[in-house]
Amino acid sequence: MPLRFKNHHDREIWAMFERYQPNCSSSSNWFKAGWWKIAPQQSVVVYGGNPQADNPIWYCYAFDNNGTEWRDKYQESVPHKAFEWCSNVSDSTCRTILMTEFTVTSPDHTMNFR
């Protein structure tokens, strides 16, 4: 019952997610993690639990090295290196991204990057 990210793009992408996690820290109920390197036409499991049971609303962001981004309007601060942080964590190496909100519709869900 995982959450997968699938790359339908013609170039390698890097992706992250943010999900609801009660009491992630004393001041945050959200958890963010990245970066998954995903080759063209490949998919990766980014969360091994039941994403629908945890909370159907998730956020993601992806980019390629040619400037293409999969984004929307939900602001977050992320580092350039791999991370697993509560949403209120940041450091001097972080940059601001704009995540896309998506709804998980089944316990085995794939988020497609086209």
JSON list of C-alpha atoms in Angstrom, two decimals:
[
{"chain": "A", "resi": 1, "resn": "MET", "atom": "CA", "xyz": [0.00, 0.00, 0.00]},
{"chain": "A", "resi": 2, "resn": "PRO", "atom": "CA", "xyz": [2.62, 2.57, -0.96]},
{"chain": "A", "resi": 3, "resn": "LEU", "atom": "CA", "xyz": [2.74, 6.01, -2.46]},
{"chain": "A", "resi": 4, "resn": "ARG", "atom": "CA", "xyz": [4.74, 6.09, -5.68]},
{"chain": "A", "resi": 5, "resn": "PHE", "atom": "CA", "xyz": [6.07, 8.92, -7.80]},
{"chain": "A", "resi": 6, "resn": "LYS", "atom": "CA", "xyz": [6.26, 8.18, -11.54]},
{"chain": "A", "resi": 7, "resn": "ASN", "atom": "CA", "xyz": [8.33, 10.19, -14.02]},
{"chain": "A", "resi": 8, "resn": "HIS", "atom": "CA", "xyz": [6.63, 10.44, -17.43]},
{"chain": "A", "resi": 9, "resn": "HIS", "atom": "CA", "xyz": [9.05, 13.20, -18.44]},
{"chain": "A", "resi": 10, "resn": "ASP", "atom": "CA", "xyz": [11.89, 12.67, -20.93]},
{"chain": "A", "resi": 11, "resn": "ARG", "atom": "CA", "xyz": [14.57, 13.69, -18.41]},
{"chain": "A", "resi": 12, "resn": "GLU", "atom": "CA", "xyz": [15.57, 12.61, -14.93]},
{"chain": "A", "resi": 13, "resn": "ILE", "atom": "CA", "xyz": [13.71, 14.42, -12.15]},
{"chain": "A", "resi": 14, "resn": "TRP", "atom": "CA", "xyz": [14.21, 15.02, -8.44]},
{"chain": "A", "resi": 15, "resn": "ALA", "atom": "CA", "xyz": [11.11, 14.93, -6.21]},
{"chain": "A", "resi": 16, "resn": "MET", "atom": "CA", "xyz": [9.98, 15.53, -2.62]},
{"chain": "A", "resi": 17, "resn": "PHE", "atom": "CA", "xyz": [6.75, 15.24, -0.65]},
{"chain": "A", "resi": 18, "resn": "GLU", "atom": "CA", "xyz": [5.10, 16.69, 2.42]},
{"chain": "A", "resi": 19, "resn": "ARG", "atom": "CA", "xyz": [2.48, 14.86, 4.48]},
{"chain": "A", "resi": 20, "resn": "TYR", "atom": "CA", "xyz": [0.45, 15.24, 7.63]},
{"chain": "A", "resi": 21, "resn": "GLN", "atom": "CA", "xyz": [2.18, 13.73, 10.66]},
{"chain": "A", "resi": 22, "resn": "PRO", "atom": "CA", "xyz": [0.63, 14.73, 14.00]},
{"chain": "A", "resi": 23, "resn": "ASN", "atom": "CA", "xyz": [3.21, 15.94, 16.52]},
{"chain": "A", "resi": 24, "resn": "CYS", "atom": "CA", "xyz": [6.07, 15.80, 14.06]},
{"chain": "A", "resi": 25, "resn": "SER", "atom": "CA", "xyz": [7.52, 18.42, 16.38]},
{"chain": "A", "resi": 26, "resn": "SER", "atom": "CA", "xyz": [6.14, 20.60, 19.15]},
{"chain": "A", "resi": 27, "resn": "SER", "atom": "CA", "xyz": [5.19, 23.25, 16.59]},
{"chain": "A", "resi": 28, "resn": "SER", "atom": "CA", "xyz": [4.49, 21.25, 13.41]},
{"chain": "A", "resi": 29, "resn": "ASN", "atom": "CA", "xyz": [2.09, 18.53, 12.29]},
{"chain": "A", "resi": 30, "resn": "TRP", "atom": "CA", "xyz": [3.69, 18.14, 8.86]},
{"chain": "A", "resi": 31, "resn": "PHE", "atom": "CA", "xyz": [6.67, 16.09, 7.66]},
{"chain": "A", "resi": 32, "resn": "LYS", "atom": "CA", "xyz": [8.68, 16.70, 4.47]},
{"chain": "A", "resi": 33, "resn": "ALA", "atom": "CA", "xyz": [11.22, 14.45, 2.74]},
{"chain": "A", "resi": 34, "resn": "GLY", "atom": "CA", "xyz": [13.27, 14.41, -0.46]},
{"chain": "A", "resi": 35, "resn": "TRP", "atom": "CA", "xyz": [15.06, 14.02, -2.80]},
{"chain": "A", "resi": 36, "resn": "TRP", "atom": "CA", "xyz": [14.21, 10.99, -4.91]},
{"chain": "A", "resi": 37, "resn": "LYS", "atom": "CA", "xyz": [16.06, 10.74, -8.21]},
{"chain": "A", "resi": 38, "resn": "ILE", "atom": "CA", "xyz": [13.65, 9.29, -10.77]},
{"chain": "A", "resi": 39, "resn": "ALA", "atom": "CA", "xyz": [14.75, 8.26, -14.26]},
{"chain": "A", "resi": 40, "resn": "PRO", "atom": "CA", "xyz": [12.46, 8.78, -17.28]},
{"chain": "A", "resi": 41, "resn": "GLN", "atom": "CA", "xyz": [9.51, 6.36, -17.35]},
{"chain": "A", "resi": 42, "resn": "GLN", "atom": "CA", "xyz": [10.47, 4.95, -13.93]},
{"chain": "A", "resi": 43, "resn": "SER", "atom": "CA", "xyz": [8.67, 5.05, -10.59]},
{"chain": "A", "resi": 44, "resn": "VAL", "atom": "CA", "xyz": [9.87, 4.95, -6.99]},
{"chain": "A", "resi": 45, "resn": "VAL", "atom": "CA", "xyz": [8.14, 4.22, -3.71]},
{"chain": "A", "resi": 46, "resn": "VAL", "atom": "CA", "xyz": [8.40, 7.37, -1.59]},
{"chain": "A", "resi": 47, "resn": "TYR", "atom": "CA", "xyz": [6.17, 6.19, 1.26]},
{"chain": "A", "resi": 48, "resn": "GLY", "atom": "CA", "xyz": [5.65, 2.57, 2.25]},
{"chain": "A", "resi": 49, "resn": "GLY", "atom": "CA", "xyz": [2.59, 2.98, 4.49]},
{"chain": "A", "resi": 50, "resn": "ASN", "atom": "CA", "xyz": [-1.04, 3.57, 3.56]},
{"chain": "A", "resi": 51, "resn": "PRO", "atom": "CA", "xyz": [-0.99, 7.18, 2.34]},
{"chain": "A", "resi": 52, "resn": "GLN", "atom": "CA", "xyz": [-4.79, 7.42, 2.16]},
{"chain": "A", "resi": 53, "resn": "ALA", "atom": "CA", "xyz": [-5.26, 6.31, 5.77]},
{"chain": "A", "resi": 54, "resn": "ASP", "atom": "CA", "xyz": [-2.68, 8.77, 7.09]},
{"chain": "A", "resi": 55, "resn": "ASN", "atom": "CA", "xyz": [-4.31, 11.75, 5.38]},
{"chain": "A", "resi": 56, "resn": "PRO", "atom": "CA", "xyz": [-5.64, 12.03, 1.82]},
{"chain": "A", "resi": 57, "resn": "ILE", "atom": "CA", "xyz": [-4.10, 15.49, 1.28]},
{"chain": "A", "resi": 58, "resn": "TRP", "atom": "CA", "xyz": [-0.40, 15.45, 0.35]},
{"chain": "A", "resi": 59, "resn": "TYR", "atom": "CA", "xyz": [2.02, 17.90, -1.28]},
{"chain": "A", "resi": 60, "resn": "CYS", "atom": "CA", "xyz": [4.85, 17.40, -3.74]},
{"chain": "A", "resi": 61, "resn": "TYR", "atom": "CA", "xyz": [7.37, 19.20, -5.86]},
{"chain": "A", "resi": 62, "resn": "ALA", "atom": "CA", "xyz": [9.74, 18.02, -8.59]},
{"chain": "A", "resi": 63, "resn": "PHE", "atom": "CA", "xyz": [12.26, 19.52, -10.96]},
{"chain": "A", "resi": 64, "resn": "ASP", "atom": "CA", "xyz": [14.72, 18.51, -13.66]},
{"chain": "A", "resi": 65, "resn": "ASN", "atom": "CA", "xyz": [18.17, 19.93, -14.33]},
{"chain": "A", "resi": 66, "resn": "ASN", "atom": "CA", "xyz": [16.89, 21.78, -17.41]},
{"chain": "A", "resi": 67, "resn": "GLY", "atom": "CA", "xyz": [14.63, 24.17, -15.47]},
{"chain": "A", "resi": 68, "resn": "THR", "atom": "CA", "xyz": [11.30, 22.33, -15.65]},
{"chain": "A", "resi": 69, "resn": "GLU", "atom": "CA", "xyz": [9.37, 22.33, -12.37]},
{"chain": "A", "resi": 70, "resn": "TRP", "atom": "CA", "xyz": [6.18, 20.60, -11.22]},
{"chain": "A", "resi": 71, "resn": "ARG", "atom": "CA", "xyz": [4.83, 23.16, -8.78]},
{"chain": "A", "resi": 72, "resn": "ASP", "atom": "CA", "xyz": [1.85, 25.21, -7.69]},
{"chain": "A", "resi": 73, "resn": "LYS", "atom": "CA", "xyz": [1.30, 27.69, -4.85]},
{"chain": "A", "resi": 74, "resn": "TYR", "atom": "CA", "xyz": [2.13, 25.97, -1.55]},
{"chain": "A", "resi": 75, "resn": "GLN", "atom": "CA", "xyz": [5.37, 27.42, -0.22]},
{"chain": "A", "resi": 76, "resn": "GLU", "atom": "CA", "xyz": [7.99, 25.32, 1.58]},
{"chain": "A", "resi": 77, "resn": "SER", "atom": "CA", "xyz": [11.66, 25.60, 2.48]},
{"chain": "A", "resi": 78, "resn": "VAL", "atom": "CA", "xyz": [13.90, 22.70, 1.42]},
{"chain": "A", "resi": 79, "resn": "PRO", "atom": "CA", "xyz": [17.64, 22.01, 1.32]},
{"chain": "A", "resi": 80, "resn": "HIS", "atom": "CA", "xyz": [19.58, 20.93, -1.76]},
{"chain": "A", "resi": 81, "resn": "LYS", "atom": "CA", "xyz": [20.68, 17.69, -0.06]},
{"chain": "A", "resi": 82, "resn": "ALA", "atom": "CA", "xyz": [18.51, 14.72, 0.97]},
{"chain": "A", "resi": 83, "resn": "PHE", "atom": "CA", "xyz": [16.31, 15.47, 3.99]},
{"chain": "A", "resi": 84, "resn": "GLU", "atom": "CA", "xyz": [13.65, 14.12, 6.34]},
{"chain": "A", "resi": 85, "resn": "TRP", "atom": "CA", "xyz": [12.41, 17.03, 8.45]},
{"chain": "A", "resi": 86, "resn": "CYS", "atom": "CA", "xyz": [9.34, 18.42, 10.13]},
{"chain": "A", "resi": 87, "resn": "SER", "atom": "CA", "xyz": [7.94, 21.26, 8.04]},
{"chain": "A", "resi": 88, "resn": "ASN", "atom": "CA", "xyz": [9.13, 23.95, 10.46]},
{"chain": "A", "resi": 89, "resn": "VAL", "atom": "CA", "xyz": [12.81, 22.93, 10.06]},
{"chain": "A", "resi": 90, "resn": "SER", "atom": "CA", "xyz": [15.08, 24.93, 7.79]},
{"chain": "A", "resi": 91, "resn": "ASP", "atom": "CA", "xyz": [18.72, 25.94, 7.56]},
{"chain": "A", "resi": 92, "resn": "SER", "atom": "CA", "xyz": [20.91, 28.41, 5.71]},
{"chain": "A", "resi": 93, "resn": "THR", "atom": "CA", "xyz": [21.26, 26.10, 2.70]},
{"chain": "A", "resi": 94, "resn": "CYS", "atom": "CA", "xyz": [17.51, 25.98, 2.02]},
{"chain": "A", "resi": 95, "resn": "ARG", "atom": "CA", "xyz": [15.62, 27.45, -0.90]},
{"chain": "A", "resi": 96, "resn": "THR", "atom": "CA", "xyz": [11.93, 28.21, -1.24]},
{"chain": "A", "resi": 97, "resn": "ILE", "atom": "CA", "xyz": [9.82, 26.01, -3.51]},
{"chain": "A", "resi": 98, "resn": "LEU", "atom": "CA", "xyz": [6.13, 26.00, -4.40]},
{"chain": "A", "resi": 99, "resn": "MET", "atom": "CA", "xyz": [4.51, 22.60, -3.90]},
{"chain": "A", "resi": 100, "resn": "THR", "atom": "CA", "xyz": [1.49, 21.06, -5.61]},
{"chain": "A", "resi": 101, "resn": "GLU", "atom": "CA", "xyz": [-1.36, 19.70, -3.49]},
{"chain": "A", "resi": 102, "resn": "PHE", "atom": "CA", "xyz": [-2.76, 16.30, -4.47]},
{"chain": "A", "resi": 103, "resn": "THR", "atom": "CA", "xyz": [-5.38, 13.96, -3.08]},
{"chain": "A", "resi": 104, "resn": "VAL", "atom": "CA", "xyz": [-4.55, 10.32, -2.47]},
{"chain": "A", "resi": 105, "resn": "THR", "atom": "CA", "xyz": [-7.51, 8.29, -3.73]},
{"chain": "A", "resi": 106, "resn": "SER", "atom": "CA", "xyz": [-6.46, 4.76, -2.78]},
{"chain": "A", "resi": 107, "resn": "PRO", "atom": "CA", "xyz": [-4.09, 2.94, -0.41]},
{"chain": "A", "resi": 108, "resn": "ASP", "atom": "CA", "xyz": [-1.86, 2.19, -3.42]},
{"chain": "A", "resi": 109, "resn": "HIS", "atom": "CA", "xyz": [-1.47, 5.57, -5.12]},
{"chain": "A", "resi": 110, "resn": "THR", "atom": "CA", "xyz": [0.81, 6.88, -7.87]},
{"chain": "A", "resi": 111, "resn": "MET", "atom": "CA", "xyz": [1.54, 10.57, -8.36]},
{"chain": "A", "resi": 112, "resn": "ASN", "atom": "CA", "xyz": [2.42, 11.14, -12.01]},
{"chain": "A", "resi": 113, "resn": "PHE", "atom": "CA", "xyz": [4.84, 13.81, -13.18]},
{"chain": "A", "resi": 114, "resn": "ARG", "atom": "CA", "xyz": [4.11, 14.50, -16.87]}
]
